[in-house]
Coordinates of C-alpha atoms in Angstrom, one line a residue:
M217 CA -31.4 32.0 -23.8
G218 CA -30.8 35.3 -23.3
S219 CA -29.5 36.7 -19.8
V220 CA -31.5 34.3 -17.2
D221 CA -28.4 33.0 -15.4
R222 CA -27.4 36.9 -15.0
N223 CA -27.1 37.4 -11.0
S224 CA -25.7 39.4 -8.6
L225 CA -24.6 39.9 -4.5
V226 CA -26.2 43.0 -2.8
N227 CA -24.3 44.1 0.6
E228 CA -26.6 41.9 3.2
Y229 CA -26.4 43.9 5.9
E230 CA -27.8 47.1 3.3
D231 CA -31.8 47.1 3.7
R232 CA -32.2 50.3 1.5
W233 CA -32.4 48.3 -2.0
L234 CA -35.4 48.4 -4.3
F235 CA -36.0 45.5 -6.9
S236 CA -38.1 45.6 -9.8
G237 CA -40.6 42.9 -10.9
R238 CA -38.1 41.2 -13.0
L239 CA -35.5 40.1 -10.8
L240 CA -35.8 37.1 -8.6
R241 CA -34.5 37.6 -4.8
V242 CA -32.4 34.8 -3.4
R243 CA -31.5 34.7 0.2
R244 CA -30.0 32.1 2.1
S245 CA -32.2 30.1 4.8
S246 CA -29.7 30.1 7.0
A247 CA -25.8 31.7 7.7
Q248 CA -25.1 28.4 9.9
F249 CA -24.5 26.6 6.3
I250 CA -24.4 29.1 3.3
S251 CA -21.9 32.0 3.4
A252 CA -23.7 34.3 0.6
R253 CA -20.3 35.3 -1.1
Y254 CA -19.6 31.4 -1.8
L255 CA -22.9 30.9 -3.3
N256 CA -22.4 34.2 -5.6
Y257 CA -18.9 32.3 -6.6
N258 CA -20.8 29.4 -7.3
L259 CA -23.6 31.2 -8.7
H260 CA -20.9 32.5 -11.7
T261 CA -19.7 29.1 -13.2
E262 CA -20.5 27.3 -16.5
S263 CA -21.9 24.6 -14.7
F264 CA -24.7 26.3 -12.6
T265 CA -25.2 28.5 -16.2
K266 CA -25.8 25.5 -17.7
R267 CA -28.4 23.8 -15.0
V268 CA -30.5 27.1 -15.2
H269 CA -30.9 27.1 -19.0
S270 CA -31.9 23.6 -19.0
V271 CA -34.9 24.5 -16.8
A272 CA -35.6 28.0 -17.9
V273 CA -38.9 27.9 -19.6
G274 CA -40.6 29.9 -22.7
Q275 CA -39.3 31.1 -26.3
P276 CA -38.0 33.1 -28.0
M277 CA -37.1 34.6 -24.5
A278 CA -36.3 32.4 -21.6
S279 CA -37.8 33.2 -17.5
L280 CA -37.7 31.4 -14.3
N281 CA -39.6 31.7 -11.5
T282 CA -38.8 30.9 -8.2
Q283 CA -40.7 27.4 -8.1
I284 CA -37.9 26.6 -11.1
L285 CA -35.4 28.1 -9.4
R286 CA -35.7 26.1 -5.9
A287 CA -35.1 23.1 -7.8
V288 CA -31.4 24.2 -9.1
E289 CA -29.1 22.2 -6.9
V290 CA -25.7 23.6 -5.6
V291 CA -23.2 21.4 -3.7
L292 CA -22.1 22.9 -0.7
P293 CA -19.1 22.3 1.4
P294 CA -18.9 22.9 4.9
L295 CA -19.3 26.5 6.0
R296 CA -15.4 27.1 7.0
E297 CA -14.6 25.8 3.3
Q298 CA -16.7 28.0 2.1
R299 CA -15.6 31.1 3.5
A300 CA -11.9 30.0 2.9
F301 CA -12.8 29.5 -0.7
S302 CA -14.5 33.0 -0.6
A303 CA -11.7 34.7 1.0
I304 CA -9.0 33.1 -1.5
L305 CA -11.0 34.7 -4.7
M306 CA -11.9 37.6 -3.1
D307 CA -8.4 38.1 -3.3
V308 CA -7.6 37.6 -6.5
D309 CA -11.0 39.7 -7.3
A310 CA -8.7 42.4 -5.6
L311 CA -5.7 42.2 -7.5
I312 CA -7.7 42.0 -10.7
R313 CA -9.4 45.1 -9.8
S314 CA -6.3 47.1 -8.7
L315 CA -4.7 45.8 -12.2
G316 CA -7.9 47.2 -14.2
A317 CA -7.6 50.4 -11.9
L318 CA -3.6 50.8 -12.7
I319 CA -4.4 50.2 -16.7
S320 CA -7.0 53.1 -16.8
R321 CA -4.5 55.1 -15.0
K322 CA -1.5 54.4 -17.6
Q323 CA -4.2 54.8 -20.4
A324 CA -4.8 58.2 -18.9
I325 CA -1.5 59.0 -18.1
K326 CA -0.8 57.9 -22.3
R327 CA -3.5 60.3 -23.3
A328 CA -2.3 63.1 -22.0
A329 CA 1.4 62.7 -22.9
T330 CA 0.0 62.1 -26.4
Q331 CA -1.9 65.2 -26.4
Q332 CA 0.8 67.6 -24.9
L333 CA 4.0 66.1 -27.2
L334 CA 1.8 66.3 -30.5
T335 CA 1.3 69.6 -30.0
G336 CA 4.5 70.8 -28.9
R337 CA 2.9 72.0 -25.9
T338 CA 5.2 69.6 -23.6
R339 CA 8.7 69.3 -25.7
L340 CA 11.0 66.5 -24.5
P341 CA 14.5 67.5 -23.2
G342 CA 16.8 68.9 -25.7
F343 CA 14.4 69.7 -28.6
K344 CA 13.9 73.4 -29.3
R345 CA 13.4 74.0 -32.6
V346 CA 10.7 75.7 -34.4
W347 CA 8.1 73.2 -36.1
E348 CA 7.6 73.6 -39.6
T349 CA 4.1 73.5 -41.4
R350 CA 3.6 71.1 -44.5
V351 CA 0.6 70.6 -46.4
L352 CA 0.9 66.2 -46.4
G353 CA -0.1 66.0 -50.0
H354 CA 3.1 67.0 -50.8
H355 CA 5.3 64.7 -49.3
L356 CA 3.3 61.4 -50.2
R357 CA 2.6 58.5 -52.1
F358 CA -1.1 56.6 -52.7
L359 CA -0.7 52.8 -52.9
R360 CA -2.9 50.6 -55.1
H361 CA -5.4 49.0 -53.0
G362 CA -7.7 46.5 -53.6
S363 CA -11.7 46.3 -53.2
F364 CA -12.6 43.2 -52.6
P365 CA -15.2 42.1 -49.9
R366 CA -13.9 40.1 -47.2
S367 CA -16.1 37.1 -48.4
F368 CA -13.9 36.9 -51.3
L369 CA -10.7 36.6 -49.3
S370 CA -9.5 32.8 -47.7
P371 CA -9.3 33.4 -44.2
S372 CA -5.9 33.2 -42.2
G373 CA -4.3 29.6 -42.5
K374 CA -7.4 28.0 -44.5
A375 CA -5.3 28.3 -47.7
S376 CA -2.0 27.7 -48.9
G377 CA -0.3 30.7 -51.0
G378 CA -1.7 33.9 -51.6
V379 CA -1.1 37.3 -50.8
K380 CA -2.3 38.7 -46.7
C381 CA -4.7 41.4 -47.4
L382 CA -5.1 44.2 -44.9
H383 CA -8.9 45.1 -44.5
Y384 CA -10.0 47.9 -42.9
G385 CA -12.0 45.4 -40.1
D386 CA -8.6 44.6 -39.5
I387 CA -7.6 48.4 -38.6
H388 CA -10.6 49.1 -37.0
T389 CA -10.4 45.9 -34.7
S390 CA -6.4 46.9 -33.8
E391 CA -5.1 47.5 -30.5
C392 CA -1.9 48.5 -31.4
V393 CA -0.9 51.1 -33.8
Y394 CA 2.4 49.5 -35.2
L395 CA 1.0 45.8 -37.6
G396 CA 2.9 43.3 -38.4
P397 CA 2.0 40.8 -41.0
A398 CA 4.1 37.7 -39.3
A399 CA 2.5 38.4 -36.0
T400 CA -1.1 39.2 -37.3
A401 CA -3.7 36.7 -38.9
L402 CA -5.1 38.2 -41.9
P403 CA -6.9 37.2 -44.9
T404 CA -5.3 36.4 -48.2
L405 CA -6.2 37.2 -51.5
A406 CA -4.9 35.3 -54.8
E407 CA -2.1 35.7 -56.5
D408 CA -4.0 36.4 -59.6
H409 CA -6.3 39.0 -58.1
A410 CA -3.5 41.2 -56.3
K411 CA -1.0 41.4 -59.5
R412 CA -1.3 45.2 -59.8
L413 CA -1.9 46.3 -56.1
D414 CA 1.2 47.7 -54.6
R415 CA 3.1 45.4 -52.1
L416 CA 3.3 47.4 -49.0
R417 CA 6.8 47.7 -46.6
D418 CA 7.5 48.9 -43.1
G419 CA 6.7 52.4 -42.5
D420 CA 3.4 52.0 -45.0
L421 CA 0.5 54.1 -43.3
M422 CA -2.8 52.0 -43.7
F423 CA -6.0 54.5 -43.3
V424 CA -9.6 53.2 -43.0
D425 CA -11.9 55.1 -44.9
A426 CA -15.2 54.4 -43.3
A427 CA -16.3 54.4 -39.4
E428 CA -19.4 53.7 -37.5
D429 CA -18.4 56.4 -35.5
I430 CA -16.6 60.1 -35.2
G431 CA -14.2 58.5 -33.1
G432 CA -12.9 55.7 -35.9
V433 CA -12.6 59.1 -38.4
G434 CA -8.7 58.6 -39.5
K435 CA -7.9 55.2 -37.6
S436 CA -5.1 53.7 -38.9
V437 CA -2.1 51.2 -38.6
E438 CA 1.9 51.6 -39.6
I439 CA 3.6 48.8 -41.2
M440 CA 6.3 47.4 -39.0
G441 CA 8.2 44.0 -39.6
N442 CA 6.8 43.1 -43.1
E443 CA 10.7 42.1 -44.3
G444 CA 10.0 38.8 -46.3
H445 CA 6.0 39.0 -46.6
Q446 CA 3.9 40.2 -49.0
L447 CA 1.0 42.5 -48.0
I448 CA -1.6 44.6 -49.9
S449 CA -3.9 46.7 -48.6
G450 CA -7.8 46.0 -48.8
L451 CA -11.3 47.5 -49.2
H452 CA -12.2 50.6 -47.7
T453 CA -8.7 51.4 -46.9
I454 CA -6.6 54.4 -48.1
A455 CA -2.6 53.1 -48.6
V456 CA 0.0 56.3 -48.0
R457 CA 3.8 55.8 -48.3
F458 CA 5.2 59.5 -46.7
R459 CA 8.5 60.6 -47.5
N460 CA 11.0 59.4 -44.7
A461 CA 12.8 63.1 -44.0
V462 CA 9.1 64.2 -43.9
L463 CA 7.8 61.6 -41.4
V464 CA 10.1 59.2 -40.0
N465 CA 9.1 55.4 -39.7
G466 CA 7.9 54.7 -35.9
F467 CA 6.2 58.1 -35.7
K468 CA 3.8 57.9 -38.8
A469 CA 1.1 55.9 -36.2
Y470 CA 0.7 58.7 -34.2
L471 CA -0.3 61.2 -37.0
Q472 CA -4.2 59.6 -36.2
F473 CA -3.8 61.6 -32.9
C474 CA -2.4 65.0 -33.8
P475 CA -5.2 67.1 -33.1
R476 CA -4.6 69.2 -36.2
F477 CA -5.0 66.1 -38.2
R478 CA -7.9 64.7 -36.5
D479 CA -10.0 68.0 -36.8
H480 CA -9.0 68.4 -40.5
L481 CA -10.8 64.5 -41.4
E482 CA -13.7 65.6 -39.0
R483 CA -14.4 69.0 -40.7
L484 CA -14.4 67.6 -44.2
V485 CA -15.8 64.3 -43.3
A486 CA -19.1 62.6 -45.3
G487 CA -22.3 60.4 -44.4
T488 CA -24.6 60.0 -41.0
K489 CA -24.9 56.5 -40.6
V490 CA -21.2 55.8 -41.9
Y491 CA -18.5 58.2 -41.9
T492 CA -16.3 58.5 -45.0
T493 CA -13.0 60.4 -46.0
K494 CA -11.1 60.6 -49.0
R495 CA -7.6 60.4 -50.5
A496 CA -8.0 64.3 -51.0
H497 CA -8.9 64.8 -47.5
N498 CA -5.6 62.8 -46.1
A499 CA -3.5 65.4 -48.9
T500 CA -5.0 68.7 -48.0
A501 CA -4.0 68.6 -44.4
E502 CA -1.9 70.8 -42.9
L503 CA 0.5 69.6 -40.1
R504 CA 3.1 71.1 -38.1
V505 CA 6.2 68.7 -38.7
L506 CA 8.8 68.2 -35.9
P507 CA 12.3 67.7 -36.7
P508 CA 13.0 63.6 -37.6
T509 CA 15.3 63.4 -34.3
E510 CA 11.9 64.8 -32.2
Q511 CA 9.8 62.6 -33.9
L512 CA 11.5 59.7 -33.0
A513 CA 12.1 60.5 -29.3
I514 CA 8.4 61.2 -28.9
A515 CA 7.5 57.6 -30.7
T516 CA 10.0 56.1 -28.7
V517 CA 8.3 57.6 -25.2
L518 CA 4.3 56.7 -26.5
S519 CA 5.2 53.2 -27.7
N520 CA 7.1 52.3 -24.4
M521 CA 3.6 53.5 -22.9
E522 CA 2.0 50.9 -24.9
V523 CA 4.1 48.6 -24.5
E524 CA 3.8 48.6 -20.3
I525 CA -0.4 49.0 -20.9
A526 CA -0.2 45.7 -22.9
A527 CA 2.0 44.1 -20.2
L528 CA -0.5 44.8 -17.8
K529 CA -3.4 43.6 -19.7
H530 CA -1.5 40.2 -20.3
R531 CA -1.2 40.2 -16.4
L532 CA -5.2 40.7 -16.2
V533 CA -6.3 38.1 -18.6
K534 CA -3.6 35.8 -17.0
N535 CA -5.2 36.4 -13.7
G536 CA -8.7 36.0 -14.5
L537 CA -7.9 32.6 -16.6
I538 CA -6.2 31.8 -12.7
K539 CA -9.4 32.7 -11.0
Q540 CA -11.2 30.8 -13.6
G541 CA -8.9 27.5 -13.2
M542 CA -8.9 28.1 -9.1
K543 CA -13.3 28.1 -9.2
L544 CA -13.4 25.1 -11.2
Q545 CA -10.9 23.0 -9.1
L546 CA -12.6 24.1 -5.7
L547 CA -15.8 23.6 -7.1
A548 CA -15.0 20.2 -8.2
R549 CA -13.5 19.4 -5.3
A550 CA -10.2 18.3 -7.3
V551 CA -8.9 20.6 -4.4
R552 CA -10.1 20.9 -0.9
L553 CA -8.6 23.3 1.2
P554 CA -7.1 22.9 4.5
I555 CA -9.5 23.4 7.6
P556 CA -8.3 23.6 10.9
D557 CA -9.0 21.2 13.7
G558 CA -9.5 18.5 11.1
L559 CA -13.8 19.9 10.5
E560 CA -13.4 19.4 7.0
G561 CA -16.6 17.8 7.1
E562 CA -18.4 16.7 3.7
Y563 CA -20.1 18.0 0.9
H564 CA -23.9 18.2 1.0
G565 CA -26.5 19.3 -1.6
A566 CA -28.6 22.3 -1.5

């Protein structure tokens, strides 16, 4: 039905607004009965969306007009209760905004720390050894991967048995630089088709070989927590097993953020609409390699930052769900807010 239910509250005390011909402007008839902010919260509910969609007209693009919108009913509690309702949700909105801002700051700090630590511009305390330049191809082995499209695989949880298959789409959508098959929903490939493919193990690095934008070139995940699981590399992936003496487990996931490695891949990438890389591109890359102990220290610092950011994102989602639950409870009158002086009043339609 398009976006006919989209709406926003503008500052009622600001008269310098221009509205396009595709917008409907609604102004409350009386401030004595309706709180503009309460009305705005009410208009951002699933029930309002359904009511609007039920009366919108036109195909294939739904549309509204003022006459149709006037017929949409909104239940209004007493004004004091509207204001109390809005104050509570405004506090939750403020918390959500502050969490979002904090996440952005933490992400910016992590990006800066990643650049500083992986280029050697900043060294962690106690590390002074000179970094050695290595050609990566001298210290890796490419693993046999499958080339089956996703439609050939069984969705996660839909079939018993089989071998978990890491598809390039799962790498692109991963928000974490590490991937554990036990904690990740992955499609499966039948045993018969997976016989000749190498099984992945902890520390193996999985690159995508195709990306729709230059930022996705070199995207990878490091396999962690794979003990007791069978996992293979699937379509449009490059599976690499490095010598641990050169790149240690836990640090390999951050290879994709090394500017020298990224610049190398981006110079060799092919394609216009889809950017593709090859095994040879990874093998010919030269990298200033850190001592193993420094790699582990850097990986620990960066992964701790990621854990903190993930926890904040979880809080953000949780608070969003709490807000939705509060709004539904209050609008459905499952919970009524206490109003001073016994002025609870009755709900009215408008």
